[in-house]
Tab-separated table of C-alpha atoms and ligand atoms in Angstrom:
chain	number	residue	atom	x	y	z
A	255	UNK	CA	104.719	73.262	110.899
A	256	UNK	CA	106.641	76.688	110.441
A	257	UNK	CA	109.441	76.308	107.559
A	258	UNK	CA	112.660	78.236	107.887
A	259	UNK	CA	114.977	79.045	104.925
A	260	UNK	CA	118.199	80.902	105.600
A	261	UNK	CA	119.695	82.645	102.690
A	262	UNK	CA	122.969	84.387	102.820
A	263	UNK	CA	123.614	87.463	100.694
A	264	UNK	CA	126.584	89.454	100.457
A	265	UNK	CA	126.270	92.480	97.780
A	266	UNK	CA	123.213	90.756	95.505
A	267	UNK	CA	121.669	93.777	95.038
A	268	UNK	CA	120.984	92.909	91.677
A	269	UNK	CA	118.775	89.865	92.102
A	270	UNK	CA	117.078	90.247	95.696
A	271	UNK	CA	113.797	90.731	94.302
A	272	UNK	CA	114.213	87.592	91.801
A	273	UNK	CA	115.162	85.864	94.568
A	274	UNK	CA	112.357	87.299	96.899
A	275	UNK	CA	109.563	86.279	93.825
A	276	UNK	CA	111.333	82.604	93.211
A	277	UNK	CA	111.256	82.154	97.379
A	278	UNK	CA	107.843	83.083	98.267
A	279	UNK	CA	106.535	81.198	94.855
A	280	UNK	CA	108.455	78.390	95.935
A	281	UNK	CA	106.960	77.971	99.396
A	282	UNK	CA	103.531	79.362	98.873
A	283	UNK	CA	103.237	76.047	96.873
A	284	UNK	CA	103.171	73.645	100.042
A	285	UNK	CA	102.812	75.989	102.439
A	286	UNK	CA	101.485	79.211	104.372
A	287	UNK	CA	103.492	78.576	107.410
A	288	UNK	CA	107.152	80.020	106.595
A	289	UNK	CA	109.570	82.654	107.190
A	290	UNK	CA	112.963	83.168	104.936
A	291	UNK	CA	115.614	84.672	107.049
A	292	UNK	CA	117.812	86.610	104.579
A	293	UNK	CA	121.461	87.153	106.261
A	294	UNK	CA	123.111	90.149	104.977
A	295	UNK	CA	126.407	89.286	104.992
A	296	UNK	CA	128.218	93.085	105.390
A	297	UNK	CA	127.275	93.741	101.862
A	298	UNK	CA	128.977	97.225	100.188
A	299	UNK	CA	125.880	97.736	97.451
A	300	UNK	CA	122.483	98.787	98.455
A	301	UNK	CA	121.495	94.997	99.119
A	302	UNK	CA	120.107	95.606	102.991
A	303	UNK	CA	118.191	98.133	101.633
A	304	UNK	CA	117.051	96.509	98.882
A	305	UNK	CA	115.957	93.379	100.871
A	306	UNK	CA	114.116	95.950	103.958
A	307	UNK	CA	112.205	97.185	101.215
A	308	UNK	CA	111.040	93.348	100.397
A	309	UNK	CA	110.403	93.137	104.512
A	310	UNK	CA	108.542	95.917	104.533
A	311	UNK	CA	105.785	94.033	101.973
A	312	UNK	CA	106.213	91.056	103.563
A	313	UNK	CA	106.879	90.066	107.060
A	314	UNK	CA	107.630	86.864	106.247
A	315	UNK	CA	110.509	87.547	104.688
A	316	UNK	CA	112.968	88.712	107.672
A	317	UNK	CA	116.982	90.190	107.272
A	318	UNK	CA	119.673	90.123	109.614
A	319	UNK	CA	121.784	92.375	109.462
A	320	UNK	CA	125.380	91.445	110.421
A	321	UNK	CA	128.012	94.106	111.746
A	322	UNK	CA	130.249	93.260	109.273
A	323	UNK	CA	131.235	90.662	106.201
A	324	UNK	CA	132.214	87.248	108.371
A	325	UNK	CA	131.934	84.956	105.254
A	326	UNK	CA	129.527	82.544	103.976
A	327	UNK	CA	129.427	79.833	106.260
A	328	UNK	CA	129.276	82.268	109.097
A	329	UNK	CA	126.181	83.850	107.637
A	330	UNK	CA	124.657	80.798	107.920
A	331	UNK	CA	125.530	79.987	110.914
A	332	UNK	CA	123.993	83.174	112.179
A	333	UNK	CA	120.425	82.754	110.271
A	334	UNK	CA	119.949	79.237	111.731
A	335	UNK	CA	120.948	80.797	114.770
A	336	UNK	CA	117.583	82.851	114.373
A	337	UNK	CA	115.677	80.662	113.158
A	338	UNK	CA	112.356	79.413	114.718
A	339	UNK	CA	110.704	76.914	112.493
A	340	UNK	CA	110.244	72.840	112.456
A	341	UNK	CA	111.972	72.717	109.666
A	342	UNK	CA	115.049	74.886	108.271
A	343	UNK	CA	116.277	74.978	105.040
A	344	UNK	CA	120.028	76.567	104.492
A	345	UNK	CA	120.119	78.321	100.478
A	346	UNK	CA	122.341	80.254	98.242
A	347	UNK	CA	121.341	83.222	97.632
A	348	UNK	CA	122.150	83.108	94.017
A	349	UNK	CA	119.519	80.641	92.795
A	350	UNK	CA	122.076	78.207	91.821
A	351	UNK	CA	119.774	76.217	94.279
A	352	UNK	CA	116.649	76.021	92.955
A	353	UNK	CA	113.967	76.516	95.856
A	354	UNK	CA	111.388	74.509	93.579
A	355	UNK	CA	113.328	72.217	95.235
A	356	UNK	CA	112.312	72.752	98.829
A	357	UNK	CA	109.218	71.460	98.285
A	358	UNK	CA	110.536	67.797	97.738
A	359	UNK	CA	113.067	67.674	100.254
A	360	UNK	CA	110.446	68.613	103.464
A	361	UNK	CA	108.299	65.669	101.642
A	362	UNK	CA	111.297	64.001	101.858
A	363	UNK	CA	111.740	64.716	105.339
A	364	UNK	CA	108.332	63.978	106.421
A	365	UNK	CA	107.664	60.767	104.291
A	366	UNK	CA	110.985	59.235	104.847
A	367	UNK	CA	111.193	60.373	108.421
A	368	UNK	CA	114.746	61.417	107.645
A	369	UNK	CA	115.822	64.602	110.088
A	370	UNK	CA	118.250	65.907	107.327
A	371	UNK	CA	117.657	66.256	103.437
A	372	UNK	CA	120.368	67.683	101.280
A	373	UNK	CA	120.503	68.365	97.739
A	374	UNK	CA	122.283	66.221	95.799
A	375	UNK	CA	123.823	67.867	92.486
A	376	UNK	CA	123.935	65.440	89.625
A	377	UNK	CA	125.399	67.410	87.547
A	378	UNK	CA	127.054	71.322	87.456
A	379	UNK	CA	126.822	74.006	85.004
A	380	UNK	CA	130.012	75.615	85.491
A	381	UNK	CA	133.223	77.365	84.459
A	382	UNK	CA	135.676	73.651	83.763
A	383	UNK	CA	138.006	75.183	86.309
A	384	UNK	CA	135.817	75.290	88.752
A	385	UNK	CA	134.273	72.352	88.311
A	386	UNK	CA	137.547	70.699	88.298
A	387	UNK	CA	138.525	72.285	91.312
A	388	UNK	CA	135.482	71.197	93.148
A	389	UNK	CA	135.267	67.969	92.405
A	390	UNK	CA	139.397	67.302	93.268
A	391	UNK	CA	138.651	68.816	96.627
A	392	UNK	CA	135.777	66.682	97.255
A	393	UNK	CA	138.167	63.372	96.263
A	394	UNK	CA	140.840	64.367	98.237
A	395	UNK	CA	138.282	65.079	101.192
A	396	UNK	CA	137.109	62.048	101.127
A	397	UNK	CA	140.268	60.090	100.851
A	398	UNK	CA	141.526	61.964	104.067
A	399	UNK	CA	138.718	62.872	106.251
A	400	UNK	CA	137.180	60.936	109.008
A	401	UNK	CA	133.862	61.405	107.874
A	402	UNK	CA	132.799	60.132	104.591
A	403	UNK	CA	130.636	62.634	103.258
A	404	UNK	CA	129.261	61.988	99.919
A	405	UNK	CA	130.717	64.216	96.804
A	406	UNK	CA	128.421	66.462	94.674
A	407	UNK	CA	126.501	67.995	98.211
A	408	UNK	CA	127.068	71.756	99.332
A	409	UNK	CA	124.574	73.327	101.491
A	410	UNK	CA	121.432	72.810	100.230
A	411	UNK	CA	119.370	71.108	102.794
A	412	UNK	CA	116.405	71.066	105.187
A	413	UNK	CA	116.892	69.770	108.658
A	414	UNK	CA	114.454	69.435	111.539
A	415	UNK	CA	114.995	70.989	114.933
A	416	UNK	CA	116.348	67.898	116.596
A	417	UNK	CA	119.004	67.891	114.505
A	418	UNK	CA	119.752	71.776	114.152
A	419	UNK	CA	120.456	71.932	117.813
A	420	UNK	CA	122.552	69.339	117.706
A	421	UNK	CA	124.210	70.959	114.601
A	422	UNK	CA	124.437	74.460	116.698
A	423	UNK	CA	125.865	73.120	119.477
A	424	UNK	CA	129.033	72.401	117.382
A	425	UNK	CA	130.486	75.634	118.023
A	426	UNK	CA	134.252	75.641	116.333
A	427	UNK	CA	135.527	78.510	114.870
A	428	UNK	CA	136.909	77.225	111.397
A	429	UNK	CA	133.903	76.061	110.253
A	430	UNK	CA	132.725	73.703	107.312
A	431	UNK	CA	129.538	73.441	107.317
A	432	UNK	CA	128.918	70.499	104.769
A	433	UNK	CA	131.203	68.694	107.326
A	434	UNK	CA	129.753	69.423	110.110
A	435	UNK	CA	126.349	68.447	108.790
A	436	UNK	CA	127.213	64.645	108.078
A	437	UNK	CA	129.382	64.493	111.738
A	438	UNK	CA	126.441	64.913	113.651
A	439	UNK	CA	124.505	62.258	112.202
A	440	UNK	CA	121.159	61.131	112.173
A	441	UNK	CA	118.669	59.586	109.685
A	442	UNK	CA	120.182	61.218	106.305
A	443	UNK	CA	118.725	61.693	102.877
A	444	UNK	CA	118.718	63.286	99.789
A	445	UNK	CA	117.149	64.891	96.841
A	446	UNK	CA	119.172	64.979	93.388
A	447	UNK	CA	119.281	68.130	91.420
A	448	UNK	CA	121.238	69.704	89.181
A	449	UNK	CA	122.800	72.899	89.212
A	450	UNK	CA	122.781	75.557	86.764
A	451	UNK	CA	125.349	78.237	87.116
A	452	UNK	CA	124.544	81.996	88.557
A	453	UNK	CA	121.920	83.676	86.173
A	454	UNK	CA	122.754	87.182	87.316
A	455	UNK	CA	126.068	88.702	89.155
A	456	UNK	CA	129.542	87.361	89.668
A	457	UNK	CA	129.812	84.589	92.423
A	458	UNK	CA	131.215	85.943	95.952
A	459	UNK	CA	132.892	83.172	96.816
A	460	UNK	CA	135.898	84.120	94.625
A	461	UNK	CA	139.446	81.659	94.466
A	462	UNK	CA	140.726	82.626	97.635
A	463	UNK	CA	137.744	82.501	100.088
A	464	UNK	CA	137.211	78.867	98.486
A	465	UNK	CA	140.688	77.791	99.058
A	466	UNK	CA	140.286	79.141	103.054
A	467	UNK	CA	137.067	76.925	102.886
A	468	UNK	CA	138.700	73.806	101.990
A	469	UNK	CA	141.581	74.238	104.160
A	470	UNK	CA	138.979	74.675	107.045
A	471	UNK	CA	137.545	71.659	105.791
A	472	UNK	CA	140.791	69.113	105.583
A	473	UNK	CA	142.470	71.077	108.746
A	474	UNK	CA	139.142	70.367	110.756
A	475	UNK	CA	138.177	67.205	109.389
A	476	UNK	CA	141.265	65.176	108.496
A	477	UNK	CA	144.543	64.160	111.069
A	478	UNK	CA	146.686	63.216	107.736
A	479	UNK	CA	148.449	66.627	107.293
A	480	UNK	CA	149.810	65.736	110.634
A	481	UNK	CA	150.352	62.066	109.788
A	482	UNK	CA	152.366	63.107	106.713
A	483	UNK	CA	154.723	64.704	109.099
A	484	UNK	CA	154.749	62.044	111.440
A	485	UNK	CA	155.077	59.215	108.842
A	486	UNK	CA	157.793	60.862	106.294
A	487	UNK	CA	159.497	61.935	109.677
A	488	UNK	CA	160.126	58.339	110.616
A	489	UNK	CA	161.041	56.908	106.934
A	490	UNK	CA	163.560	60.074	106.739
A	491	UNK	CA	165.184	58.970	109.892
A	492	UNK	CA	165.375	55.133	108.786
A	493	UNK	CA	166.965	56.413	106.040
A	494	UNK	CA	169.307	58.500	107.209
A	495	UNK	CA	170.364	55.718	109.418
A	496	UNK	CA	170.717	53.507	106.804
A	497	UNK	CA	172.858	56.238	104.540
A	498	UNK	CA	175.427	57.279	107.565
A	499	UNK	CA	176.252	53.415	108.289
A	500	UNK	CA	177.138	53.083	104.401
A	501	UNK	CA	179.140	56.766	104.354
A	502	UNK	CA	180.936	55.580	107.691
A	503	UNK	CA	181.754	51.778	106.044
A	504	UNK	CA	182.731	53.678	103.390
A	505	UNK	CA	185.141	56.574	105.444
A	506	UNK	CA	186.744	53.159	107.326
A	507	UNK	CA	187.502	51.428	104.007
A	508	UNK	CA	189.300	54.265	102.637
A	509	UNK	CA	186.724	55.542	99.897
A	510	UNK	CA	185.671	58.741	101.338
A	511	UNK	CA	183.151	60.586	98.549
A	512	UNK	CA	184.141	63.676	97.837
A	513	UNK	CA	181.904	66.595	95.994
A	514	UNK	CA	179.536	68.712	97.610
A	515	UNK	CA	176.631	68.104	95.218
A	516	UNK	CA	175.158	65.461	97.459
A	517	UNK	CA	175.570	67.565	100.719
A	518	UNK	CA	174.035	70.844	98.915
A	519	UNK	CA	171.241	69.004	97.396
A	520	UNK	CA	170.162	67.136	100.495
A	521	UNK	CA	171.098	70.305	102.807
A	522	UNK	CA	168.082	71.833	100.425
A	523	UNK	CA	165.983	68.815	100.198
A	524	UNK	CA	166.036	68.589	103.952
A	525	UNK	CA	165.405	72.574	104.582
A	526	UNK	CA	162.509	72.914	102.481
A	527	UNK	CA	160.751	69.537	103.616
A	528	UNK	CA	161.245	70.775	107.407
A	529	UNK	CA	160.030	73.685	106.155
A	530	UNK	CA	156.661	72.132	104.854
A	531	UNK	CA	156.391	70.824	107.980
A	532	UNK	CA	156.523	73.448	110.331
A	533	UNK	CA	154.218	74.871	107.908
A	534	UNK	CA	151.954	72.072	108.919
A	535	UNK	CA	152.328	72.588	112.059
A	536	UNK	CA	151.605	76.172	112.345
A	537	UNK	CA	148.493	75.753	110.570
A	538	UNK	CA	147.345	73.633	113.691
A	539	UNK	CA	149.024	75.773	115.851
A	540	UNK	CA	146.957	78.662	114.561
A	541	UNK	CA	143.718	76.877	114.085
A	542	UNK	CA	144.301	76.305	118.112
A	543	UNK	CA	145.097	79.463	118.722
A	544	UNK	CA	141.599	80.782	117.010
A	545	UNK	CA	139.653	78.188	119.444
A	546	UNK	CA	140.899	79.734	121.782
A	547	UNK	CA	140.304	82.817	121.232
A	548	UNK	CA	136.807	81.797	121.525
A	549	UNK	CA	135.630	84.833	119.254
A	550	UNK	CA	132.113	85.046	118.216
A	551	UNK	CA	131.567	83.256	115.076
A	552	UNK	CA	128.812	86.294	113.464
A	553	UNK	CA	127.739	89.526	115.430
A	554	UNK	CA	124.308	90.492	114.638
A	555	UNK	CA	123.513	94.340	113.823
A	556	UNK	CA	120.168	94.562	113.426
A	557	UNK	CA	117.270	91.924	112.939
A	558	UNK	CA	113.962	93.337	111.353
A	559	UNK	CA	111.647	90.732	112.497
A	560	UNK	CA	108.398	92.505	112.521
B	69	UDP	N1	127.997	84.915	100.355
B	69	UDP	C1	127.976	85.455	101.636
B	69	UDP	N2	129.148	85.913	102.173
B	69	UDP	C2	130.339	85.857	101.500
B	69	UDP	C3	130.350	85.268	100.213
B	69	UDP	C4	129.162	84.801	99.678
B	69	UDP	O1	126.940	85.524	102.274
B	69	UDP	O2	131.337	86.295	102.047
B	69	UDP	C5	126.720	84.433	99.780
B	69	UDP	C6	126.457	84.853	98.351
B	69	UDP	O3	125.802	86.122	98.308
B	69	UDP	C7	125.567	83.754	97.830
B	69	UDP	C8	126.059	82.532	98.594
B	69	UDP	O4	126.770	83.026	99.725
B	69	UDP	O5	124.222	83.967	98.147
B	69	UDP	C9	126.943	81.652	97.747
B	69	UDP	O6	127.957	82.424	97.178
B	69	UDP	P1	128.529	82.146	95.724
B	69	UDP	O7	127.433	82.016	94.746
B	69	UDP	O8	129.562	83.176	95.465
B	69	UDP	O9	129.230	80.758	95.981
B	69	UDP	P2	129.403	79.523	94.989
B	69	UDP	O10	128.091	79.285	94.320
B	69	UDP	O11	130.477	79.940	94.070
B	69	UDP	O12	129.803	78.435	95.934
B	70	MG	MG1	126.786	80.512	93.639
């Protein structure tokens, strides 16, 4: 039974050899049988060399080496890409998931029979913001999206190879990985754990790149930003309809309104909500276009297998 675990690094330098120690540690406690795929995610710092150096101790411990930075969920896209074993484990590359934790979720796996084990975090050691922010995008994600995907689960997880094929063979470009995970299914379980924040360095996955990440996730997973549209399109209308008979009873009967208030404010109103909306729209529209594109979703550099 050979056990995968892809990690995804992006300038770590300071902690790849924790995280080398904590990994093997982790591992060598239930098994002999593994190789950690470290993804080097276009990283600025001496991290590649850094985690070559660990490679050249240990073979075990293999690093692809992508062309360029093409984000987290990319990164791990490409390392389960590579990755031969029964089971495969997907792990930050911070610590923030604890790979004591492996151990439990292959038992999982094997006792319960379940093909996918995530991690489920009970509770979070983070900044409040963040926190906050997480946990409103994971409400409104699962008001909205067609999948209901518990909160409190990221990417920590071990799956078997049944179900990683079936998870690579879901090939879209905007990718959200937590997403994706649940749509495909199968027996599902999980381990609860909680997370501590980053020990060493500043997390990668600043404001911005988490903000893309959740748009991925409600654009990809969710029709209601369309439905919005659609459904305050059809009450406008109503309304409208509704406001022009009164204004033309009104015009017949001699009572004309006068004062350009009404006209200006609605004349905005109207602009910006079209606005919004062809916002909308153009997110799809792009989204499309990117499918289409059919780009690759990593390109590998180099791979230092053995
Ligand atoms: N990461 C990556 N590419 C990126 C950003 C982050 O491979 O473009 C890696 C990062 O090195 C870390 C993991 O993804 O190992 C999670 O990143 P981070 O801790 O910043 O995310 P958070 O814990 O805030 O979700
Ligand atoms: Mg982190």
């Amino acid at each position: 039974m050979l056990i995968s675990v892809v990690i995804p690094v992006y300038n770590e330098s300071e902690l790849i050899h924790e995280l080398y120690n904590a990994v093997t540690k982790a591992l060598t406690n239930f098994t002999q049988d593994f190789e950690v795929i470290c993804v080097n995610d276009g990283s600025t710092d001496d991290t590649l060399q850094k985690l070559q150096h660990c490679h050249q101790k240990d073979k075990r411990f293999k690093v692809l080496n992508l062309s360029r930075n093409f984000g987290h969920q990319a990164a791990y896209t490409a390392g389960l890409t590579y990755a031969k074993g029964n089971f495969i484990a997907m792990m930050d590359g911070d610590l923030q998931d604890p790979p004591e934790l492996l151990q439990a979720m292959y038992q999982k796996a094997i006792e319960n029979n379940a093909d996918v084990v995530y991690g489920r975090r009970t509770e979070r050691h983070e900044s409040f913001f963040k926190k906050l922010s997480i946990s409103s995008f994971h409400f409104i994600f699962n008001k909205l999206s067609n999948i209901k995907a518990p909160p409190n689960v990221g990417n920590f997880s071990v799956m078997n190879r049944k179900a990683l094929a079936s998870f690579l063979a879901l090939d879209e470009k905007n990718r959200y990985l937590p997403g994706l995970r649940f749509f495909i299914g199968f027996k599902q379980d999980f381990v609860d754990y909680s997370r501590d924040d980053r020990s060493i360095g500043e997390a990668k996955m600043n404001f911005s790149r988490l903000t893309k990440l959740a748009l991925d996730a409600l654009f990809s997973f969710s029709k209601l930003p369309i439905r919005v549209c659609l459904w305050l399109g059809i009450a406008g209308m109503v309304f409208s309809l509704f406001g022009g008979c009164v204004v033309l009873y009104k015009k017949m009967i001699g009572e004309a309104i006068v004062g350009w208030t009404s006209i200006l404010v609605s004349i905005y109103f109207l602009g910006s909500v079209q606005l919004l909306f062809m916002g909308i729209l153009g997110e799809y529209i792009h989204r499309i276009f990117v499918e289409t594109q059919n780009r690759p979703i990593f390109i590998v550099k180099d791979y230092f297998e053995d």
